Amino acid sequence: MTTIGIIGAGHIGSQVARKAVELGYDVVISNSRGPETLQDLVAELGPKARAATSAEAAAAGDFAVVTVPLKNYKDVPVEPLAGKIVIDTNNYYWERDGRIPALDNGEATTSGMLQEHLPQSKVAKGFNHIMAKDITTDGTPAGTENRRALATASDYPEAAELVTRLYDEFGFDTVNVGPLSESWRVERDRPAYVARQNATQLKDNLAKAPRTI
């Protein structure tokens, strides 16, 4: 069975882990404070999960989910993720992360910044525009009327395809935005951000997103 390395055990990371374990994935999860601080979460997740350092989680995963505050993205281990698909859940909260002019000016994207930090990895946007609690509760089977849709973006088709497959397993349709340079369309404060929307509505919201806020 596939192992997912999760770097970041906050709200999103924990919820992705819960759903992944439910679906039969093995999970190796980490945070910035050390594996010993994740004992309660791992006990809840059960035998399919274990806690580790970020480097260990990155090395153990067949692919990885990076869900750390944007200001800490350069702490993500590079070498253990080389050659792997990395799903980036990040959003830019300047109140937390400090002002980043390249983002304020519409010259960069959050996932593009992570891709630059991980030049040998294949980064895809994922799970960034859904409330964490909805990850385990809003999914429905494929073909369900008005099924909720989530967006992805990547410079690598195989990375977008993996996110699409994972979304479907989690119970969501997918809209592919295109390359990471277009991933701003689903970032914070745009029309698609944390809205419950089907694929048609998501496409409409992506199309009307402003480049800068």
Coordinates of N, CA and C in Angstrom, one line a residue:
M1 N 0.9 -1.2 0.0 CA 0.0 0.0 0.0 C 0.9 1.2 0.0
T2 N 0.4 2.3 -0.6 CA 1.1 3.5 -0.7 C 1.3 4.2 0.6
T3 N 2.5 4.8 0.9 CA 2.7 5.5 2.1 C 2.7 7.0 1.7
I4 N 2.0 7.8 2.5 CA 2.0 9.3 2.3 C 2.9 9.9 3.4
G5 N 3.9 10.7 3.1 CA 4.6 11.4 4.0 C 3.9 12.8 4.2
I6 N 3.6 13.1 5.4 CA 2.9 14.4 5.7 C 3.8 15.3 6.5
I7 N 4.1 16.4 6.0 CA 5.0 17.4 6.6 C 4.2 18.5 7.1
G8 N 3.9 18.5 8.4 CA 2.9 19.5 9.0 C 1.7 18.7 9.5
A9 N 1.5 18.9 10.8 CA 0.4 18.1 11.5 C -0.6 19.0 12.1
G10 N -0.8 20.2 11.5 CA -1.9 21.1 11.9 C -3.2 20.6 11.4
H11 N -4.2 21.5 11.3 CA -5.5 21.2 11.0 C -5.6 20.4 9.7
I12 N -5.0 20.9 8.6 CA -5.1 20.2 7.3 C -4.4 18.9 7.3
G13 N -3.1 18.9 7.8 CA -2.3 17.7 7.8 C -3.0 16.6 8.6
S14 N -3.6 16.9 9.7 CA -4.2 15.9 10.6 C -5.5 15.4 9.9
Q15 N -6.2 16.2 9.2 CA -7.4 15.8 8.5 C -7.1 14.9 7.3
V16 N -6.1 15.3 6.5 CA -5.6 14.5 5.4 C -5.2 13.1 5.9
A17 N -4.5 13.1 7.1 CA -4.0 11.9 7.6 C -5.2 11.0 8.0
R18 N -6.2 11.6 8.6 CA -7.4 10.8 9.1 C -8.1 10.1 7.9
K19 N -8.3 10.9 6.8 CA -9.0 10.4 5.7 C -8.1 9.3 5.0
A20 N -6.8 9.6 4.9 CA -5.9 8.7 4.2 C -5.9 7.3 4.9
V21 N -5.8 7.3 6.2 CA -5.8 6.1 7.0 C -7.1 5.3 6.8
E22 N -8.2 6.1 6.8 CA -9.5 5.5 6.6 C -9.6 4.7 5.2
L23 N -8.9 5.3 4.2 CA -8.9 4.7 2.9 C -7.8 3.6 2.7
G24 N -7.0 3.4 3.8 CA -6.1 2.3 3.7 C -4.6 2.7 3.4
Y25 N -4.4 4.0 3.3 CA -3.0 4.4 3.2 C -2.2 4.3 4.5
D26 N -0.9 4.0 4.3 CA 0.0 4.2 5.4 C 0.4 5.7 5.5
V27 N 0.6 6.2 6.7 CA 0.9 7.6 6.9 C 2.1 7.8 7.8
V28 N 3.0 8.6 7.4 CA 4.1 9.0 8.3 C 4.0 10.5 8.4
I29 N 3.7 11.0 9.6 CA 3.4 12.4 9.8 C 4.4 13.1 10.7
S30 N 4.7 14.3 10.4 CA 5.7 15.1 11.2 C 5.2 16.5 11.5
N31 N 5.9 17.1 12.4 CA 5.7 18.5 12.6 C 7.0 19.2 13.0
S32 N 7.0 20.4 13.3 CA 8.3 21.1 13.7 C 8.7 20.9 15.1
R33 N 7.9 20.3 15.9 CA 8.2 20.2 17.3 C 8.7 18.8 17.7
G34 N 8.7 17.9 16.8 CA 9.2 16.6 17.1 C 8.2 15.5 17.2
P35 N 8.5 14.2 16.9 CA 7.6 13.1 16.9 C 6.9 12.9 18.2
E36 N 7.6 13.1 19.3 CA 7.0 12.9 20.6 C 5.7 13.7 20.9
T37 N 5.6 14.8 20.2 CA 4.4 15.7 20.4 C 3.2 15.2 19.6
L38 N 3.4 14.2 18.8 CA 2.3 13.6 18.0 C 1.7 12.3 18.5
Q39 N 2.1 11.9 19.7 CA 1.7 10.6 20.2 C 0.2 10.5 20.3
D40 N -0.6 11.5 20.7 CA -2.0 11.4 20.8 C -2.6 11.3 19.4
L41 N -2.1 12.0 18.4 CA -2.7 11.9 17.1 C -2.4 10.6 16.5
V42 N -1.2 10.1 16.6 CA -0.9 8.8 16.1 C -1.7 7.6 16.8
A43 N -1.9 7.8 18.1 CA -2.8 6.8 18.8 C -4.2 6.8 18.2
E44 N -4.7 8.0 17.9 CA -6.0 8.1 17.3 C -6.0 7.5 15.9
L45 N -5.0 7.7 15.1 CA -5.0 7.3 13.7 C -4.8 5.8 13.6
G46 N -4.1 5.2 14.6 CA -4.0 3.7 14.7 C -2.8 3.2 14.0
P47 N -2.7 1.9 13.8 CA -1.5 1.2 13.3 C -1.0 1.6 11.9
K48 N -1.9 2.2 11.1 CA -1.4 2.6 9.8 C -0.6 3.9 9.8
A49 N -0.4 4.5 11.0 CA 0.3 5.8 11.1 C 1.4 5.7 12.1
R50 N 2.4 6.5 11.8 CA 3.5 6.7 12.8 C 4.0 8.1 12.7
A51 N 4.6 8.6 13.7 CA 5.2 9.9 13.8 C 6.7 9.9 13.5
A52 N 7.2 10.9 12.9 CA 8.6 11.0 12.5 C 9.1 12.4 12.4
T53 N 10.4 12.6 12.1 CA 10.8 13.9 11.8 C 10.4 14.3 10.4
S54 N 10.5 15.5 10.0 CA 10.1 15.9 8.7 C 11.0 15.2 7.6
A55 N 12.3 15.1 7.8 CA 13.1 14.4 6.9 C 12.7 12.9 6.8
E56 N 12.4 12.3 7.9 CA 12.0 10.9 7.8 C 10.6 10.7 7.1
A57 N 9.7 11.6 7.4 CA 8.4 11.6 6.7 C 8.6 11.8 5.2
A58 N 9.4 12.7 4.8 CA 9.7 12.9 3.4 C 10.3 11.7 2.7
A59 N 11.2 11.1 3.4 CA 11.9 9.9 2.9 C 11.0 8.7 2.8
A60 N 10.1 8.6 3.8 CA 9.2 7.4 3.8 C 8.1 7.4 2.8
G61 N 7.7 8.6 2.4 CA 6.5 8.8 1.6 C 6.8 8.4 0.1
D62 N 5.8 7.7 -0.5 CA 5.9 7.5 -1.9 C 5.6 8.8 -2.6
F63 N 4.7 9.6 -1.9 CA 4.6 11.0 -2.2 C 4.3 11.8 -0.9
A64 N 4.3 13.1 -1.0 CA 4.3 13.9 0.2 C 3.2 14.9 0.2
V65 N 2.7 15.3 1.3 CA 1.8 16.5 1.5 C 2.6 17.5 2.4
V66 N 2.8 18.7 1.9 CA 3.5 19.7 2.7 C 2.4 20.7 3.1
T67 N 2.2 20.8 4.4 CA 1.2 21.7 4.9 C 1.7 22.4 6.2
V68 N 2.7 23.3 5.9 CA 3.4 24.1 6.9 C 3.0 25.6 6.6
P69 N 3.1 26.4 7.6 CA 3.0 27.9 7.3 C 3.9 28.3 6.3
L70 N 3.4 29.2 5.4 CA 4.3 29.6 4.3 C 5.6 30.2 4.7
K71 N 5.6 30.9 5.8 CA 6.9 31.5 6.3 C 7.9 30.4 6.6
N72 N 7.5 29.2 6.7 CA 8.5 28.1 7.1 C 8.8 27.2 5.9
Y73 N 8.4 27.6 4.7 CA 8.5 26.6 3.6 C 9.9 26.2 3.3
K74 N 10.9 27.1 3.6 CA 12.3 26.7 3.3 C 12.8 25.7 4.3
D75 N 12.1 25.4 5.3 CA 12.5 24.4 6.3 C 12.1 23.0 5.7
V76 N 11.3 22.9 4.7 CA 10.9 21.6 4.1 C 12.2 20.9 3.6
P77 N 12.4 19.7 4.0 CA 13.6 19.0 3.5 C 13.6 18.8 2.0
V78 N 14.7 19.0 1.4 CA 14.8 19.0 -0.1 C 15.2 17.6 -0.6
E79 N 16.3 17.1 -0.1 CA 16.9 15.9 -0.7 C 15.9 14.7 -0.6
P80 N 15.3 14.5 0.6 CA 14.4 13.3 0.7 C 13.2 13.3 -0.3
L81 N 12.9 14.5 -0.8 CA 11.7 14.7 -1.7 C 12.1 14.7 -3.1
A82 N 13.4 14.6 -3.4 CA 13.8 14.6 -4.8 C 13.2 13.5 -5.6
G83 N 12.6 13.8 -6.8 CA 12.0 12.8 -7.6 C 10.6 12.5 -7.2
K84 N 10.1 13.1 -6.2 CA 8.7 12.7 -5.7 C 7.7 13.8 -6.0
I85 N 6.5 13.4 -6.0 CA 5.4 14.4 -6.1 C 5.1 14.9 -4.7
V86 N 4.9 16.2 -4.7 CA 4.7 16.9 -3.4 C 3.4 17.7 -3.6
I87 N 2.4 17.5 -2.7 CA 1.2 18.2 -2.8 C 1.3 19.3 -1.8
D88 N 1.1 20.6 -2.2 CA 1.3 21.8 -1.4 C -0.1 22.3 -1.1
T89 N -0.4 22.5 0.2 CA -1.7 23.0 0.7 C -1.6 24.5 1.0
N90 N -0.5 25.1 0.8 CA -0.2 26.4 1.4 C -1.1 27.6 0.9
N91 N -1.2 28.5 1.8 CA -1.9 29.8 1.5 C -1.0 30.9 2.2
Y92 N -1.1 32.1 1.6 CA -0.4 33.2 2.0 C -1.2 34.0 3.0
Y93 N -0.8 34.0 4.2 CA -1.5 34.9 5.2 C -0.4 35.9 5.7
W94 N -0.5 37.1 5.1 CA 0.6 38.0 5.4 C 0.6 38.4 6.9
E95 N -0.5 38.3 7.6 CA -0.6 38.6 9.0 C 0.3 37.6 9.8
R96 N 0.4 36.4 9.3 CA 1.2 35.3 9.9 C 2.6 35.3 9.3
D97 N 2.7 35.4 8.0 CA 3.9 35.1 7.2 C 4.8 36.3 7.0
G98 N 4.3 37.5 7.3 CA 5.0 38.7 6.9 C 4.7 39.0 5.4
R99 N 4.9 40.2 5.0 CA 4.7 40.6 3.7 C 5.7 40.0 2.7
I100 N 5.2 39.5 1.6 CA 6.1 38.9 0.6 C 5.7 39.7 -0.7
P101 N 6.6 40.7 -1.1 CA 6.2 41.5 -2.2 C 5.9 40.8 -3.5
A102 N 6.6 39.7 -3.8 CA 6.3 39.0 -5.0 C 4.9 38.4 -5.1
L103 N 4.4 38.1 -3.9 CA 3.0 37.6 -3.9 C 2.0 38.8 -3.9
D104 N 2.3 39.8 -3.1 CA 1.5 41.0 -3.1 C 1.3 41.6 -4.5
N105 N 2.4 41.6 -5.3 CA 2.4 42.2 -6.6 C 2.0 41.3 -7.7
G106 N 1.6 40.1 -7.4 CA 1.1 39.1 -8.4 C 2.3 38.6 -9.3
E107 N 3.5 38.5 -8.8 CA 4.6 38.0 -9.5 C 5.0 36.6 -9.2
A108 N 4.4 36.0 -8.2 CA 4.7 34.6 -7.8 C 3.4 34.0 -7.3
T109 N 3.5 32.7 -7.0 CA 2.5 31.9 -6.4 C 3.1 31.2 -5.2
T110 N 2.3 30.8 -4.2 CA 2.8 30.1 -3.1 C 3.4 28.8 -3.5
S111 N 2.7 28.0 -4.3 CA 3.2 26.7 -4.7 C 4.4 26.8 -5.6
G112 N 4.4 27.9 -6.4 CA 5.6 28.2 -7.2 C 6.8 28.4 -6.4
M113 N 6.7 29.0 -5.3 CA 7.8 29.3 -4.4 C 8.3 27.9 -3.8
L114 N 7.4 27.0 -3.4 CA 7.8 25.7 -2.9 C 8.5 24.9 -4.1
Q115 N 8.0 25.1 -5.3 CA 8.6 24.4 -6.4 C 10.0 24.8 -6.6
E116 N 10.3 26.1 -6.4 CA 11.6 26.6 -6.5 C 12.5 26.1 -5.4
H117 N 11.9 25.9 -4.2 CA 12.7 25.4 -3.1 C 13.0 23.9 -3.3
L118 N 12.1 23.2 -4.1 CA 12.2 21.7 -4.3 C 12.4 21.5 -5.8
P119 N 13.6 21.9 -6.3 CA 13.7 21.8 -7.8 C 13.7 20.5 -8.4
Q120 N 13.9 19.4 -7.6 CA 13.9 18.1 -8.1 C 12.6 17.3 -7.8
S121 N 11.7 18.0 -7.2 CA 10.4 17.5 -6.9 C 9.3 18.0 -7.9
K122 N 8.2 17.4 -7.9 CA 7.1 17.7 -8.7 C 5.9 18.2 -7.9
V123 N 5.8 19.5 -7.8 CA 4.8 20.1 -6.8 C 3.5 20.3 -7.5
A124 N 2.4 20.0 -6.8 CA 1.1 20.3 -7.2 C 0.3 20.9 -6.1
K125 N -0.6 21.9 -6.5 CA -1.4 22.5 -5.5 C -2.5 21.5 -5.1
G126 N -2.9 21.5 -3.8 CA -4.0 20.7 -3.4 C -4.5 21.0 -2.0
F127 N -5.8 20.8 -1.8 CA -6.4 20.9 -0.4 C -6.2 22.3 0.2
N128 N -5.9 23.3 -0.6 CA -5.7 24.7 0.0 C -6.9 25.5 0.2
H129 N -8.0 25.1 -0.5 CA -9.2 26.0 -0.5 C -10.4 25.3 0.0
I130 N -10.2 24.5 1.0 CA -11.3 23.8 1.7 C -11.0 23.9 3.2
M131 N -12.0 24.1 3.9 CA -11.8 24.1 5.4 C -11.4 22.8 5.8
A132 N -10.5 22.7 6.8 CA -9.9 21.4 7.2 C -11.0 20.4 7.6
K133 N -12.0 20.9 8.4 CA -13.0 20.0 8.9 C -13.8 19.3 7.7
D134 N -13.9 20.0 6.6 CA -14.6 19.5 5.5 C -13.9 18.4 4.7
I135 N -12.6 18.2 4.9 CA -11.9 17.2 4.2 C -12.4 15.8 4.5
T136 N -12.8 15.6 5.7 CA -13.3 14.2 6.1 C -14.8 14.1 6.0
T137 N -15.5 15.2 5.8 CA -17.0 15.1 5.9 C -17.7 15.5 4.6
D138 N -17.1 16.2 3.7 CA -17.8 16.7 2.5 C -17.7 15.8 1.3
G139 N -16.9 14.8 1.3 CA -16.7 13.9 0.2 C -17.9 13.1 -0.1
T140 N -18.2 12.8 -1.4 CA -19.3 12.0 -1.8 C -18.8 11.1 -3.0
P141 N -19.5 10.0 -3.2 CA -19.0 9.1 -4.3 C -19.0 9.8 -5.7
A142 N -18.2 9.3 -6.6 CA -18.1 9.8 -7.9 C -19.5 9.7 -8.6
G143 N -19.9 10.7 -9.3 CA -21.2 10.7 -10.0 C -22.3 11.3 -9.1
T144 N -22.0 11.6 -7.9 CA -23.0 12.2 -7.0 C -23.4 13.6 -7.6
E145 N -24.7 13.9 -7.7 CA -25.1 15.2 -8.2 C -24.6 16.3 -7.3
N146 N -24.1 17.3 -7.9 CA -23.6 18.5 -7.2 C -22.4 18.2 -6.3
R147 N -21.6 17.2 -6.7 CA -20.4 16.8 -6.0 C -19.5 17.9 -5.8
R148 N -18.9 18.1 -4.6 CA -18.0 19.2 -4.4 C -16.7 19.0 -5.2
A149 N -16.2 20.1 -5.8 CA -15.0 20.0 -6.6 C -13.9 20.9 -5.9
L150 N -12.6 20.4 -6.1 CA -11.5 21.1 -5.6 C -10.5 21.3 -6.8
A151 N -9.7 22.3 -6.7 CA -8.7 22.6 -7.8 C -7.3 22.1 -7.5
T152 N -6.6 21.8 -8.6 CA -5.2 21.5 -8.5 C -4.5 22.3 -9.6
A153 N -3.2 22.4 -9.5 CA -2.3 23.0 -10.5 C -0.9 22.4 -10.4
S154 N -0.3 22.2 -11.5 CA 1.1 21.7 -11.5 C 1.8 21.9 -12.8
D155 N 3.1 22.0 -12.8 CA 3.8 22.0 -14.0 C 4.1 20.6 -14.6
Y156 N 3.6 19.6 -13.8 CA 3.9 18.2 -14.2 C 2.5 17.5 -14.2
P157 N 2.2 17.0 -15.4 CA 0.9 16.3 -15.6 C 0.7 15.1 -14.6
E158 N 1.8 14.4 -14.3 CA 1.6 13.2 -13.5 C 1.3 13.7 -12.0
A159 N 1.8 14.8 -11.6 CA 1.5 15.3 -10.3 C 0.0 15.8 -10.2
A160 N -0.5 16.5 -11.2 CA -1.9 16.8 -11.2 C -2.8 15.6 -11.3
E161 N -2.3 14.6 -12.0 CA -3.1 13.3 -12.1 C -3.2 12.6 -10.7
L162 N -2.1 12.7 -10.0 CA -2.1 12.0 -8.6 C -3.1 12.8 -7.7
V163 N -3.1 14.1 -7.8 CA -4.0 14.9 -6.9 C -5.4 14.6 -7.4
T164 N -5.7 14.5 -8.6 CA -7.0 14.2 -9.1 C -7.5 12.8 -8.6
R165 N -6.6 11.8 -8.6 CA -6.9 10.5 -8.1 C -7.2 10.5 -6.6
L166 N -6.4 11.3 -5.9 CA -6.5 11.4 -4.4 C -7.8 12.1 -4.1
Y167 N -8.1 13.2 -4.8 CA -9.3 13.9 -4.6 C -10.5 13.0 -4.8
D168 N -10.5 12.2 -5.8 CA -11.6 11.3 -6.1 C -11.8 10.3 -5.0
E169 N -10.7 9.8 -4.5 CA -10.8 8.8 -3.4 C -11.3 9.5 -2.1
F170 N -11.0 10.8 -1.9 CA -11.5 11.5 -0.8 C -12.9 12.0 -1.0
G171 N -13.4 11.9 -2.2 CA -14.8 12.2 -2.5 C -15.1 13.5 -3.2
F172 N -14.1 14.0 -4.0 CA -14.2 15.3 -4.6 C -13.9 15.2 -6.1
D173 N -14.6 16.0 -6.9 CA -14.2 16.2 -8.3 C -13.0 17.1 -8.4
T174 N -12.4 17.1 -9.5 CA -11.2 18.0 -9.7 C -11.4 18.9 -10.9
V175 N -10.9 20.1 -10.7 CA -10.7 21.1 -11.8 C -9.2 21.4 -11.9
N176 N -8.6 21.1 -13.0 CA -7.2 21.4 -13.2 C -7.0 22.8 -13.7
V177 N -6.3 23.6 -12.9 CA -6.1 25.0 -13.3 C -5.1 25.2 -14.4
G178 N -4.2 24.2 -14.5 CA -3.0 24.3 -15.4 C -1.7 24.4 -14.6
P179 N -0.8 25.2 -15.1 CA 0.6 25.2 -14.5 C 0.5 26.0 -13.1
L180 N 1.6 25.9 -12.4 CA 1.6 26.6 -11.1 C 1.5 28.1 -11.2
S181 N 1.9 28.6 -12.4 CA 1.8 30.0 -12.6 C 0.3 30.5 -12.6
E182 N -0.6 29.6 -12.7 CA -2.1 29.9 -12.6 C -2.7 29.6 -11.3
S183 N -1.9 29.0 -10.4 CA -2.5 28.5 -9.1 C -3.0 29.7 -8.2
W184 N -2.6 30.9 -8.5 CA -3.1 32.0 -7.7 C -4.6 32.1 -7.8
R185 N -5.2 31.5 -8.8 CA -6.7 31.6 -9.0 C -7.5 31.0 -7.9
V186 N -6.8 30.1 -7.1 CA -7.5 29.4 -6.0 C -6.9 29.8 -4.7
E187 N -6.1 30.8 -4.6 CA -5.5 31.2 -3.4 C -6.5 32.1 -2.6
R188 N -6.0 32.5 -1.4 CA -6.8 33.2 -0.4 C -7.5 34.4 -1.0
D189 N -8.8 34.6 -0.6 CA -9.6 35.8 -0.9 C -10.1 35.8 -2.3
R190 N -9.8 34.8 -3.1 CA -10.4 34.7 -4.5 C -11.8 34.1 -4.4
P191 N -12.6 34.2 -5.4 CA -13.9 33.7 -5.4 C -14.0 32.2 -5.0
A192 N -13.0 31.4 -5.5 CA -13.1 29.9 -5.2 C -12.6 29.5 -3.9
Y193 N -12.1 30.4 -3.1 CA -11.4 30.1 -1.8 C -12.5 29.7 -0.8
V194 N -12.3 28.5 -0.3 CA -13.2 27.8 0.8 C -14.7 27.9 0.5
A195 N -15.1 28.1 -0.7 CA -16.5 28.0 -1.1 C -16.8 26.6 -1.4
R196 N -18.0 26.2 -1.0 CA -18.5 24.9 -1.4 C -19.1 25.0 -2.9
Q197 N -18.5 24.3 -3.8 CA -18.8 24.5 -5.2 C -18.6 23.2 -6.0
N198 N -19.5 23.0 -7.0 CA -19.3 21.9 -7.9 C -18.3 22.3 -9.0
A199 N -18.0 21.4 -9.9 CA -17.0 21.6 -10.9 C -17.3 22.8 -11.8
T200 N -18.6 22.9 -12.2 CA -19.0 24.1 -13.0 C -18.8 25.4 -12.3
Q201 N -19.3 25.4 -11.1 CA -19.1 26.7 -10.3 C -17.7 27.0 -10.0
L202 N -16.9 26.0 -9.7 CA -15.5 26.2 -9.5 C -14.8 26.8 -10.7
K203 N -15.1 26.3 -11.9 CA -14.5 26.8 -13.1 C -14.9 28.3 -13.3
D204 N -16.2 28.6 -13.0 CA -16.6 30.0 -13.1 C -15.9 30.9 -12.1
N205 N -15.7 30.4 -10.9 CA -15.0 31.2 -9.9 C -13.5 31.4 -10.2
L206 N -12.9 30.3 -10.8 CA -11.5 30.5 -11.2 C -11.3 31.5 -12.3
A207 N -12.3 31.5 -13.2 CA -12.2 32.4 -14.4 C -12.3 33.9 -14.0
K208 N -13.1 34.2 -12.9 CA -13.3 35.6 -12.5 C -12.3 36.0 -11.4
A209 N -11.4 35.2 -11.0 CA -10.5 35.6 -9.9 C -9.6 36.7 -10.3
P210 N -9.4 37.7 -9.5 CA -8.5 38.8 -9.7 C -7.1 38.4 -9.4
R211 N -6.1 38.9 -10.2 CA -4.7 38.5 -10.0 C -4.1 39.0 -8.7
T212 N -4.5 40.2 -8.3 CA -4.0 40.8 -7.0 C -5.3 41.2 -6.2
I213 N -5.1 41.1 -4.9 CA -6.2 41.4 -3.9 C -5.9 42.8 -3.3

